[in-house]
mmCIF file of C-alpha atoms and ligand atoms in Angstrom:
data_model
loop_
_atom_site.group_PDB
_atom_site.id
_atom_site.type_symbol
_atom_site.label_atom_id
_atom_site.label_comp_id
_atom_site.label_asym_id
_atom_site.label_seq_id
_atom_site.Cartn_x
_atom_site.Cartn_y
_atom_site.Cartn_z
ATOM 1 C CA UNK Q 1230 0.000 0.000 0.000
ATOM 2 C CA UNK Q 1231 1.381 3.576 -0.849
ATOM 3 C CA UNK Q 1232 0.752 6.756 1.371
ATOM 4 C CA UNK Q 1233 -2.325 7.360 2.908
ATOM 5 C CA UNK Q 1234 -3.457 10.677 1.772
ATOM 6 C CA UNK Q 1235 -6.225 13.025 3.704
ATOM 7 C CA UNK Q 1236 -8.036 14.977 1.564
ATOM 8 C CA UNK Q 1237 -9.959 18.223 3.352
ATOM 9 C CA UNK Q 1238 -12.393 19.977 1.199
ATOM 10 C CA UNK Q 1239 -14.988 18.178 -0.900
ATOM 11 C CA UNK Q 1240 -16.447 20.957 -2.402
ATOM 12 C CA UNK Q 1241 -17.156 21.620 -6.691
ATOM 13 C CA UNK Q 1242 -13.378 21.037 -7.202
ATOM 14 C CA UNK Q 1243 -12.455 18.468 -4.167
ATOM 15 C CA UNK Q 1244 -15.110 15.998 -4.474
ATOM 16 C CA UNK Q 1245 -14.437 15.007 -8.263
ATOM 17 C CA UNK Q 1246 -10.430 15.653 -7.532
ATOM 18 C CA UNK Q 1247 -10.441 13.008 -4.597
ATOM 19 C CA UNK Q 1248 -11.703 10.391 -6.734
ATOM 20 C CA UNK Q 1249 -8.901 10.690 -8.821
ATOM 21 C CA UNK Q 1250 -6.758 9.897 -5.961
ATOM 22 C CA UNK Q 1251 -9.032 7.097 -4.682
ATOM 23 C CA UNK Q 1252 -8.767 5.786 -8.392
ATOM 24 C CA UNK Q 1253 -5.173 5.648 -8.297
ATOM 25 C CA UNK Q 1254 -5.219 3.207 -5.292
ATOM 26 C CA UNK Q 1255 -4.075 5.336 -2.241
ATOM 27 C CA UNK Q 1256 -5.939 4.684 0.717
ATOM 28 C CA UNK Q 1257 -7.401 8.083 1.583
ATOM 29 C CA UNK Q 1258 -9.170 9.786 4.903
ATOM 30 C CA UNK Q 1259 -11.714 12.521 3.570
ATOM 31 C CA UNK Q 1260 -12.672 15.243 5.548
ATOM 32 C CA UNK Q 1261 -15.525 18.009 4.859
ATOM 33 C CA UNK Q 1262 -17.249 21.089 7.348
ATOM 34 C CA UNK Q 1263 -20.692 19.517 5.799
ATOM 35 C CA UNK Q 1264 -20.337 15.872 6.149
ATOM 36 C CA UNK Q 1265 -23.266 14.818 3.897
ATOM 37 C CA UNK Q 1266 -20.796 15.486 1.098
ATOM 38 C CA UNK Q 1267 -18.392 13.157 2.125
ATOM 39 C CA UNK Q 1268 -21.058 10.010 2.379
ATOM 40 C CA UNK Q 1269 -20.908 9.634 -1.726
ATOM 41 C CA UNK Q 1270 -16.813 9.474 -1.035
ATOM 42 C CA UNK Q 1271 -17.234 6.977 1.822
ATOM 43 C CA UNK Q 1272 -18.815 4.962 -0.793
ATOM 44 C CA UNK Q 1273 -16.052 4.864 -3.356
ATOM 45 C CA UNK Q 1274 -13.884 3.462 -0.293
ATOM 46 C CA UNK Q 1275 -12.503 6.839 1.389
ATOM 47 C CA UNK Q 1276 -12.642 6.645 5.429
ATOM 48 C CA UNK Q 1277 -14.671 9.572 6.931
ATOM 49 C CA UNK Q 1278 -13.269 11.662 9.558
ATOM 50 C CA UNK Q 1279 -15.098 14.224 11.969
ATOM 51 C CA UNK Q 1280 -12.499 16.852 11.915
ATOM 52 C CA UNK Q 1281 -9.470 17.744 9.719
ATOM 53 C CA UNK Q 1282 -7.268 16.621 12.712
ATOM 54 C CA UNK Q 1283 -8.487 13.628 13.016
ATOM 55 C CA UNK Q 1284 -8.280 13.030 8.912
ATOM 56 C CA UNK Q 1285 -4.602 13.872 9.731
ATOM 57 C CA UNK Q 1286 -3.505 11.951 12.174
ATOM 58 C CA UNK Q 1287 -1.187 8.937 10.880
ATOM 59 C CA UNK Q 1288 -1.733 10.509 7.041
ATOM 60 C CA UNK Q 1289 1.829 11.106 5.150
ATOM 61 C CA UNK Q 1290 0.151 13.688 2.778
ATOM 62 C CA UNK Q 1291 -2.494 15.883 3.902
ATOM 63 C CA UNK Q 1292 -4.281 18.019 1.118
ATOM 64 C CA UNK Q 1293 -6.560 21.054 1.498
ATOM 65 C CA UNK Q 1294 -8.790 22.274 -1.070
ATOM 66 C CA UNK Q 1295 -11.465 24.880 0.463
ATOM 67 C CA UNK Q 1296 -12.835 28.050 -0.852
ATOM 68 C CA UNK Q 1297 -10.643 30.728 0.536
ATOM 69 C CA UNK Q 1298 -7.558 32.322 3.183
ATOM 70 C CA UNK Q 1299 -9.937 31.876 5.693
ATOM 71 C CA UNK Q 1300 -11.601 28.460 5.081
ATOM 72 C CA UNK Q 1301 -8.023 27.521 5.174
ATOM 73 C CA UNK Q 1302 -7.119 29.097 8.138
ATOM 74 C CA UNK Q 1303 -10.004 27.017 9.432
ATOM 75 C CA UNK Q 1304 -9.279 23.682 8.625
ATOM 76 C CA UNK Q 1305 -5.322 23.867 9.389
ATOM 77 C CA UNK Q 1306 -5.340 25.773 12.326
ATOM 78 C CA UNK Q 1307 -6.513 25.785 16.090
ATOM 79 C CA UNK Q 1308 -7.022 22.006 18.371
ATOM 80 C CA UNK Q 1309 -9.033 20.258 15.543
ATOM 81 C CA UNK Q 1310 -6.863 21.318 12.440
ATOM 82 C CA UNK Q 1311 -4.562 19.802 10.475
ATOM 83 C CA UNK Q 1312 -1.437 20.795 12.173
ATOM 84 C CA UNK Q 1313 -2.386 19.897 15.341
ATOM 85 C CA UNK Q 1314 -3.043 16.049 14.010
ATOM 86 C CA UNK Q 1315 -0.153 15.779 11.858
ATOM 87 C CA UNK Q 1316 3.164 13.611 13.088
ATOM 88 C CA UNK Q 1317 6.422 15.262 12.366
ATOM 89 C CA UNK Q 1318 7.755 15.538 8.629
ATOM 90 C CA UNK Q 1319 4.130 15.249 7.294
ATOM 91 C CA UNK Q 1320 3.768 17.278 4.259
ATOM 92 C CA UNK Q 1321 0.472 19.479 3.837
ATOM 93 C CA UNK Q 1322 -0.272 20.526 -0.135
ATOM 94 C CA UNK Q 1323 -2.630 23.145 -0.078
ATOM 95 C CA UNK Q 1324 -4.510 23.148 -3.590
ATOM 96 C CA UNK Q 1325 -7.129 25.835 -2.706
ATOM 97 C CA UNK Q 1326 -6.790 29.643 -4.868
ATOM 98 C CA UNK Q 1327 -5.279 31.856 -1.717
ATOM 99 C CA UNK Q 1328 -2.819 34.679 -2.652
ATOM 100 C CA UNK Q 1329 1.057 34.402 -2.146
ATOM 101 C CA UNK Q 1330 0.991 36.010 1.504
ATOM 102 C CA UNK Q 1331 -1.344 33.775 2.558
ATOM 103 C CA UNK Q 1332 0.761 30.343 1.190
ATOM 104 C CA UNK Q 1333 3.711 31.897 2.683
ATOM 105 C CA UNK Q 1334 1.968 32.570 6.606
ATOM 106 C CA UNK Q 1335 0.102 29.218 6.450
ATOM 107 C CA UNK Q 1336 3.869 27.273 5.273
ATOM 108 C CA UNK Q 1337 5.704 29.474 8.293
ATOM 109 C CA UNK Q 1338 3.542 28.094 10.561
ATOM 110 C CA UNK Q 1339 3.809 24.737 9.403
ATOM 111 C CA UNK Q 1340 7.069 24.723 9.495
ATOM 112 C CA UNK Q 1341 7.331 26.216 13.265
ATOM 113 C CA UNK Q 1342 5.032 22.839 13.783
ATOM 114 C CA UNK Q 1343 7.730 20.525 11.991
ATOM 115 C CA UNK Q 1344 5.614 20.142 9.035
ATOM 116 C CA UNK Q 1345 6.447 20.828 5.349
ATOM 117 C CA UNK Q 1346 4.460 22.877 3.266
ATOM 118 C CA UNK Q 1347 3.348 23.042 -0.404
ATOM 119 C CA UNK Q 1348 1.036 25.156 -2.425
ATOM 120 C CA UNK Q 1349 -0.281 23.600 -5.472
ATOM 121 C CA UNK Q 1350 -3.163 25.129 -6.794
ATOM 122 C CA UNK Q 1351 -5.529 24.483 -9.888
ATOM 123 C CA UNK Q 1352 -6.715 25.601 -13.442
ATOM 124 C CA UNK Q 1353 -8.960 23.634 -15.462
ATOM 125 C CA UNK Q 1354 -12.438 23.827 -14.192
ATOM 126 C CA UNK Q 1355 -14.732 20.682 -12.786
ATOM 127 C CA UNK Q 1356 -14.265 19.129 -16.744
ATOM 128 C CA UNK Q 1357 -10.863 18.538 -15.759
ATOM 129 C CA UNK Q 1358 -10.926 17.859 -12.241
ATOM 130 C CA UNK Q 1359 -13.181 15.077 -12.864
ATOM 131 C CA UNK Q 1360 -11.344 13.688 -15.579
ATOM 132 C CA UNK Q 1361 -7.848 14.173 -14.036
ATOM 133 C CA UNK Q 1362 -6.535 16.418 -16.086
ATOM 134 C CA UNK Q 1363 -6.245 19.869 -14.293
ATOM 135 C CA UNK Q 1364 -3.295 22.420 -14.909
ATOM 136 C CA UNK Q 1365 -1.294 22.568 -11.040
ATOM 137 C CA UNK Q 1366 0.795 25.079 -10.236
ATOM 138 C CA UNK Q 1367 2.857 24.275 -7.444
ATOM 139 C CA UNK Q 1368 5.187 26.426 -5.100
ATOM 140 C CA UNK Q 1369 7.803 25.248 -2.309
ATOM 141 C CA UNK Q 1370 10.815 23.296 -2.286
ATOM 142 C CA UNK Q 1371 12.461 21.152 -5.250
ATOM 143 C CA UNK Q 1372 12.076 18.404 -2.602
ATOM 144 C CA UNK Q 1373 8.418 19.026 -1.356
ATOM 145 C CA UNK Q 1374 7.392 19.204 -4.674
ATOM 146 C CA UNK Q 1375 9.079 15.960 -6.010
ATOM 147 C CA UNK Q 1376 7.859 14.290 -3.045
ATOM 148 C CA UNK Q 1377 4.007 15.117 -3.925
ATOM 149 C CA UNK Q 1378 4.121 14.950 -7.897
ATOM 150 C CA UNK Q 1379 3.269 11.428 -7.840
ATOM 151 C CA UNK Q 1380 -0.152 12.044 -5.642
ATOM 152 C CA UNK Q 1381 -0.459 15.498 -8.033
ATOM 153 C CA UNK Q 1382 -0.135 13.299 -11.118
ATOM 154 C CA UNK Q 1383 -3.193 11.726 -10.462
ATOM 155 C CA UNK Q 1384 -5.625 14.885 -10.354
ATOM 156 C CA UNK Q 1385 -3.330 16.734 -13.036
ATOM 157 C CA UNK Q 1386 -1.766 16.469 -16.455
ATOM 158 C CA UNK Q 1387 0.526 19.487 -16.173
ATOM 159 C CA UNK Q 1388 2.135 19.379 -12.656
ATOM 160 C CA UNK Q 1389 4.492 22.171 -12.712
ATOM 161 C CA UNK Q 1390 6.922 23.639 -10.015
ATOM 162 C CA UNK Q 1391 6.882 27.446 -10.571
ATOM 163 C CA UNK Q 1392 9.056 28.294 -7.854
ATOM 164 C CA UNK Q 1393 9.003 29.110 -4.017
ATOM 165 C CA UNK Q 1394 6.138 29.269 -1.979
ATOM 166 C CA UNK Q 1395 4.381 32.002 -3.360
ATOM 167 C CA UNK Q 1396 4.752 31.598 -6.775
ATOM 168 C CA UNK Q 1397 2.286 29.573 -7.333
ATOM 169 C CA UNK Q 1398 -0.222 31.577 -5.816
ATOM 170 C CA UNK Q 1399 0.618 34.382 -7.694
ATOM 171 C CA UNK Q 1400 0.526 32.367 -11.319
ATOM 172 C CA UNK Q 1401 -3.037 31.096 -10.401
ATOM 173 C CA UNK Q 1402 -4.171 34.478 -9.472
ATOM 174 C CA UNK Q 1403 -2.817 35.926 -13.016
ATOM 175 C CA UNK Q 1404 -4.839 32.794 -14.472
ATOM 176 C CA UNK Q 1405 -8.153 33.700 -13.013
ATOM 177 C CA UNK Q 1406 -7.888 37.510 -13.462
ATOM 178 C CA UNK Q 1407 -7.080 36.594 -16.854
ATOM 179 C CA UNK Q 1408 -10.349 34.462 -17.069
ATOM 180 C CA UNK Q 1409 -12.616 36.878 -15.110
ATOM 181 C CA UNK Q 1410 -11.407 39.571 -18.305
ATOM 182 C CA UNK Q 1411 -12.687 37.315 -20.549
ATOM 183 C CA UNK Q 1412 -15.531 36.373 -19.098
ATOM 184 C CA UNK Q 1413 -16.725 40.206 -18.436
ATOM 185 C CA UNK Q 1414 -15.386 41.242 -21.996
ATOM 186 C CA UNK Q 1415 -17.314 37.877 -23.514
ATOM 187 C CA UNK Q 1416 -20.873 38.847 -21.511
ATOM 188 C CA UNK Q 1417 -20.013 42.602 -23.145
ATOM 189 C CA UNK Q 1418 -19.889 41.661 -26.589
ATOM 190 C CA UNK Q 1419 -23.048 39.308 -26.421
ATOM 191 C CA UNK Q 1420 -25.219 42.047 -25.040
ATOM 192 C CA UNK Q 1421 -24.019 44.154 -27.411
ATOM 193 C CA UNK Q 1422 -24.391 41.609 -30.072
ATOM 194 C CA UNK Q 1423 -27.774 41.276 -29.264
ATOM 195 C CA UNK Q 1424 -29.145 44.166 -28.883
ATOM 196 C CA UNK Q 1425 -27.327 45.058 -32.607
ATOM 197 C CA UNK Q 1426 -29.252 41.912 -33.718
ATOM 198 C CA UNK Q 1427 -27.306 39.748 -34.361
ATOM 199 C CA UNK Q 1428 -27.562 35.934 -34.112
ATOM 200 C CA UNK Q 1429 -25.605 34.575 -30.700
ATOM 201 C CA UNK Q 1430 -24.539 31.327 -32.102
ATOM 202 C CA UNK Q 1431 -22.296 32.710 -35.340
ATOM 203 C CA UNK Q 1432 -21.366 35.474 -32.679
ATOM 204 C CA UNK Q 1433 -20.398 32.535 -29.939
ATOM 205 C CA UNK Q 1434 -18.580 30.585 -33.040
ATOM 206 C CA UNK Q 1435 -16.066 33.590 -34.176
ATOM 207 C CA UNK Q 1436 -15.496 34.909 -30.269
ATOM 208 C CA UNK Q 1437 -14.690 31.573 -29.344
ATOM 209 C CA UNK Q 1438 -11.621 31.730 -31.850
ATOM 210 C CA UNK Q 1439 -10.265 34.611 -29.285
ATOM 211 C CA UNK Q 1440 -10.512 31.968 -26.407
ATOM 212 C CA UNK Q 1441 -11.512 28.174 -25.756
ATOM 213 C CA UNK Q 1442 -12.967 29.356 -22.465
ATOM 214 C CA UNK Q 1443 -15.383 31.456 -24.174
ATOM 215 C CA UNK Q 1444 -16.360 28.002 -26.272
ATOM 216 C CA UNK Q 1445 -16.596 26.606 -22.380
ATOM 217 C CA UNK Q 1446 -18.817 29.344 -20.599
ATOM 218 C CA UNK Q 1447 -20.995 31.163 -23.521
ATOM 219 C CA UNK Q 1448 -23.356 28.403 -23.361
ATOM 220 C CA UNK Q 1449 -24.505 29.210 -19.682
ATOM 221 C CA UNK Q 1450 -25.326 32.957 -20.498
ATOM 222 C CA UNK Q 1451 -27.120 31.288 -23.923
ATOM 223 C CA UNK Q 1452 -28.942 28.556 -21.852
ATOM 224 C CA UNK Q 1453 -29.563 30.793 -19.040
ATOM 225 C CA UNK Q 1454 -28.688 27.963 -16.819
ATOM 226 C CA UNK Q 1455 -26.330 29.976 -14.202
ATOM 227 C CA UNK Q 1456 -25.881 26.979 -11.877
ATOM 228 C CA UNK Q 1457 -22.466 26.929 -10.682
ATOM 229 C CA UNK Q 1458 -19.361 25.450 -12.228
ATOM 230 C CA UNK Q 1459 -17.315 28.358 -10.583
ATOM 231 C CA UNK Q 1460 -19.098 30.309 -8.145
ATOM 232 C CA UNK Q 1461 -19.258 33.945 -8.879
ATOM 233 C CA UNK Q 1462 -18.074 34.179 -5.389
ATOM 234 C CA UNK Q 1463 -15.232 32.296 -5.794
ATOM 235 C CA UNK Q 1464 -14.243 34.234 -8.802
ATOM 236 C CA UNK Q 1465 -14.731 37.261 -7.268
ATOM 237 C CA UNK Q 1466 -12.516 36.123 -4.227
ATOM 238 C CA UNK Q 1467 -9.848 35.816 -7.000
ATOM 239 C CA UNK Q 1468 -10.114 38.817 -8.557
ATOM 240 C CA UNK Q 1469 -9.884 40.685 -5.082
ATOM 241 C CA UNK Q 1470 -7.016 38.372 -4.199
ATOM 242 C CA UNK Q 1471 -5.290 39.511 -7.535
ATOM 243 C CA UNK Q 1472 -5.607 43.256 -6.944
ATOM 244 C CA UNK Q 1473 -4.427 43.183 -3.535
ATOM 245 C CA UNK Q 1474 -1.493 41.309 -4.187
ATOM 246 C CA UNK Q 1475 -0.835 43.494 -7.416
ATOM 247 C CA UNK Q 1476 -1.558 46.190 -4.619
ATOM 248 C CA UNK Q 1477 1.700 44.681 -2.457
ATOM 249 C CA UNK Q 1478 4.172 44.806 -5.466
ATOM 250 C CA UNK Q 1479 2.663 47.769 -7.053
ATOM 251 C CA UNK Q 1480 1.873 46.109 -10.294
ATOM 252 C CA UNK Q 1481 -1.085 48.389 -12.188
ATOM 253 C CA UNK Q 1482 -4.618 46.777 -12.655
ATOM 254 C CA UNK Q 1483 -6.713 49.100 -14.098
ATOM 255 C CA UNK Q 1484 -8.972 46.682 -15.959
ATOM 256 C CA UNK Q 1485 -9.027 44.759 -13.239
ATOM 257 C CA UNK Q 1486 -10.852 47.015 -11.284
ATOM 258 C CA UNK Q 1487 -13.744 47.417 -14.278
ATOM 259 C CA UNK Q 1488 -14.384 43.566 -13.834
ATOM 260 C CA UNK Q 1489 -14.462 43.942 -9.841
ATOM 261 C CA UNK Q 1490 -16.854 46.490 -10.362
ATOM 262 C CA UNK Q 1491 -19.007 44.670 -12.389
ATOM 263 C CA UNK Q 1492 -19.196 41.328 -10.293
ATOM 264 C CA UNK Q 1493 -19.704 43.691 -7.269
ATOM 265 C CA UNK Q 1494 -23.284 44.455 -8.453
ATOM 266 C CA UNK Q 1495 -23.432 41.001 -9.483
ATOM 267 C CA UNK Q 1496 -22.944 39.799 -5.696
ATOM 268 C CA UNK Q 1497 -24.609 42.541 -4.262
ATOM 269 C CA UNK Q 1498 -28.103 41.699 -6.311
ATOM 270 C CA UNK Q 1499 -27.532 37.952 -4.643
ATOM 271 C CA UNK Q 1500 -25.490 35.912 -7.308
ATOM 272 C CA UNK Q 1501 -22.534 34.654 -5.440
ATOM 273 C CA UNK Q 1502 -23.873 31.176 -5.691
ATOM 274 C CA UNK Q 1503 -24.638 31.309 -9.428
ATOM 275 C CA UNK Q 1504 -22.174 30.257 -11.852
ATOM 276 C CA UNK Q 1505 -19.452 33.388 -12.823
ATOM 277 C CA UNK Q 1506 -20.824 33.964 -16.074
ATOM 278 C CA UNK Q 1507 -24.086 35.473 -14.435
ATOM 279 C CA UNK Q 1508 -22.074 38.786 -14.504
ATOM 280 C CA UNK Q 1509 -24.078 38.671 -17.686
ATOM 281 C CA UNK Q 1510 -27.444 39.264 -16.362
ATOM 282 C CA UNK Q 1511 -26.022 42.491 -14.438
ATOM 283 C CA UNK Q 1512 -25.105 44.044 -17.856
ATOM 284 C CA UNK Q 1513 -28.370 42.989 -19.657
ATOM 285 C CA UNK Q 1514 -30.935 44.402 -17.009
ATOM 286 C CA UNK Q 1515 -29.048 47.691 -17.864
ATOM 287 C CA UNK Q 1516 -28.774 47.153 -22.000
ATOM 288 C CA UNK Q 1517 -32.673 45.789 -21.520
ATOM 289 C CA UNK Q 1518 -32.228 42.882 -23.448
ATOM 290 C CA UNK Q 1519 -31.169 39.024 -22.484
ATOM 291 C CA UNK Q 1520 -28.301 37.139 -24.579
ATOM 292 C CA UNK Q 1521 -30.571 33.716 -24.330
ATOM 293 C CA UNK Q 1522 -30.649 31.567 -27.689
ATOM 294 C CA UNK Q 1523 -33.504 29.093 -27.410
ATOM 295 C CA UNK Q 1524 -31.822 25.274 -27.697
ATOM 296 C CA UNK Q 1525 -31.053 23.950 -31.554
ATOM 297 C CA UNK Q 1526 -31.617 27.476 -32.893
HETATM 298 P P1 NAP K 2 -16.922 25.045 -3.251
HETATM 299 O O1 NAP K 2 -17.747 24.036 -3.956
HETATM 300 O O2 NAP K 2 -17.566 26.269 -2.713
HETATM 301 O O3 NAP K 2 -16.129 24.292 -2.090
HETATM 302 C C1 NAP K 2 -15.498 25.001 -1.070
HETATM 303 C C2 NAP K 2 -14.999 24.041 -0.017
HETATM 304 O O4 NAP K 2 -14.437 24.801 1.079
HETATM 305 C C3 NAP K 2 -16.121 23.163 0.586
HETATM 306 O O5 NAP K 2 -15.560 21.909 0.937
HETATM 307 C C4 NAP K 2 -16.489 23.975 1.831
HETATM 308 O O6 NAP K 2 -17.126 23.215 2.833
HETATM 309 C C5 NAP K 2 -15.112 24.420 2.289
HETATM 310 N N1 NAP K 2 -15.173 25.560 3.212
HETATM 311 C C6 NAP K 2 -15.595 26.823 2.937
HETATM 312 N N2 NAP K 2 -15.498 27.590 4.041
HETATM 313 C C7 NAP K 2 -15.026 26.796 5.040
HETATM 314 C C8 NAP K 2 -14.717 26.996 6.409
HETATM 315 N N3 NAP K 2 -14.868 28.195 6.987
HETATM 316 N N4 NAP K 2 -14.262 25.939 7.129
HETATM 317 C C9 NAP K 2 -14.092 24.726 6.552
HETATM 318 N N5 NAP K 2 -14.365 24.458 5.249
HETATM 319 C C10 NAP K 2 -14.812 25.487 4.505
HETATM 320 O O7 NAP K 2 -15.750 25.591 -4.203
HETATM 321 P P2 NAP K 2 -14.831 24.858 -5.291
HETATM 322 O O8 NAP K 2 -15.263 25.304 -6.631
HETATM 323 O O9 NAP K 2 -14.697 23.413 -4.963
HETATM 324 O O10 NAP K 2 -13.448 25.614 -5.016
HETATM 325 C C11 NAP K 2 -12.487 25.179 -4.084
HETATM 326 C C12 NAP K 2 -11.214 25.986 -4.355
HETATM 327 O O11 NAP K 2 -10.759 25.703 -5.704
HETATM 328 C C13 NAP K 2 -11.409 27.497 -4.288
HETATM 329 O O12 NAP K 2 -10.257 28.097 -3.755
HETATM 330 C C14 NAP K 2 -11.604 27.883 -5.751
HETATM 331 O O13 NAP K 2 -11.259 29.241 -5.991
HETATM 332 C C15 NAP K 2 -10.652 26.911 -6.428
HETATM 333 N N6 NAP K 2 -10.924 26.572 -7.835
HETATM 334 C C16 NAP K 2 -12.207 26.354 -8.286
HETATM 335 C C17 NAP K 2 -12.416 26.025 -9.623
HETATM 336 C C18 NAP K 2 -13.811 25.779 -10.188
HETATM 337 O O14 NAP K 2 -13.954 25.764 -11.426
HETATM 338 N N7 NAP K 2 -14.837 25.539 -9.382
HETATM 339 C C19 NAP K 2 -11.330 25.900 -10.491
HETATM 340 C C20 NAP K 2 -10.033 26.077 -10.006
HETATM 341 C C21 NAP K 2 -9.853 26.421 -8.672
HETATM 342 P P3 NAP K 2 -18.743 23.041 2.793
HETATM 343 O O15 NAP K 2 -18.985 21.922 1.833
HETATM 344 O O16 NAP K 2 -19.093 22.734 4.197
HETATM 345 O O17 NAP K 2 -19.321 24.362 2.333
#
């Protein structure tokens, strides 16, 4: 038997990631805040723990993959966290989006613990979390990193080491603000498509040349089905996360801040739940018109 891996976080991304793992034929502990998610885990063979220290005691590889600095902060720290279950040596990969600051606190105190740290988080969406082939960007050590690419391999295709702990933070965050542009430029141009008349599936077609994700997230604003593959929240987290630490090295964002903007109406008319792309329905109540195609047209 190979390493027995705790997994802590079986959200959107965890809960098709860990199955990867489990596939691979590690024995793994799962933990989650709402434990009804991890029954359907249990199932596949995982062993359910209570707490994220109890997930981690006796594990050799402990990973994290929660929604933000503080839902980390949550399930590492204080009596029933991670650090306080893990034997000496262990080494905690924390897969989550957090910025570089917070990667580099969380790995201090790890290592004031005896621990070793990793960051390693993800691009690719749930497509390729549930098929294993997400984009990591890891941060740490040459050693850390070699010593978790095997249990990486399994949820990713590209496993890359960026550089020290930090750096992958701050490559993720450049992903995302990349992908919240295009997202808010892509809902732009199909409002204003529409309300020029013109039909939304050529208009999807040529845009889509520009990006693949736009091939990946038009159909939600066209279906109208806003459910959530990436939670507006979550998106909006990143954005935040991308201007603040832009903020710290004085790096300029000024189209940044447009996009912010916009999903700041978008959360503050209820849609952190929804899917990211409902940034759309912000811009259409204003341009009076909706960017829906009805299905086969
Ligand atoms: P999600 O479905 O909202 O899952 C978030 C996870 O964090 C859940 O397990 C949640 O527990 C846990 N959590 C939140 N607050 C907590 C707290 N205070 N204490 C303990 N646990 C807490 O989000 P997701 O889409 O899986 O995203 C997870 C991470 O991956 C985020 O950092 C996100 O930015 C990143 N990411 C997401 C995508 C995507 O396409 N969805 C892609 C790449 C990266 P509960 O189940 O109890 O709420």
């Amino acid at each position: 038997m190979g390493p027995t891996v705790a997994f802590i976080g079986l959200g959107i991304m965890g809960g098709r990631m860990v199955k990867n793992v489990l596939k691979a034929g590690y024995a793994v502990r799962v933990q989650n805040r709402t434990m009804a998610k991890a029954e359907a885990v249990r199932a596949l063979g995982a062993t359910v723990a209570v707490t994220p220290r109890k997930a981690a005691v006796g594990a050799d590889i402990v990973v994290t993959m929660v929604a933000d600095p503080p839902a980390l902060a949550a399930v590492l720290e204080g009596p029933e966290g991670v650090f306080a279950g893990c034997r000496p040596g262990t080494l905690v990969v924390d897969m989550s989006t957090v910025d570089p600051a917070t990667s580099q606190a969380m790995a201090a105190k790890a290592k004031a613990a005896g621990l070793r740290y990793l960051e390693a988080p993800v691009t690719g969406g749930v497509g390729a979390a549930e098929q294993g082939t997400l984009t990591i960007m890891a941060g740490g050590s040459a050693e850390d990193f070699a010593a978790a690419k095997p249990l990486l391999e399994t949820m990713g295709k590209k496993v890359l080491h960026i550089g020290p702990m930090g750096y992958g933070s701050v490559l993720k965050l450049c992903a995302n603000l990349v992908g919240a542009s295009i997202i808010t430029s892509m809902n732009e141009a199909l409002v204003l498509a529409v309300k020029s008349g013109l039909d939304l599936g050529v208009v999807t077609e040529v845009l889509t040349e520009r990006s693949p994700l736009i091939g990946r997230t038009a159909p939600k604003v066209l279906s109208g089905d806003f459910s959530a593959n990436f939670p507006l929240k979550h998106s909006h987290k990143d954005v935040q996360l991308a201007l603040s630490t832009a903020r710290a090295v004085g790096a300029p964002m000024f189209a940044l801040g447009a996009v912010a903007q916009i999903q700041g109406a978008a959360l503050a008319k209820g849609f952190g739940e929804l899917d990211q792309t409902v940034t759309a329905r912000v811009l259409e109540e204003i341009a009076g018109v909706q960017a829906r195609k009805a299905p086969g047209a």
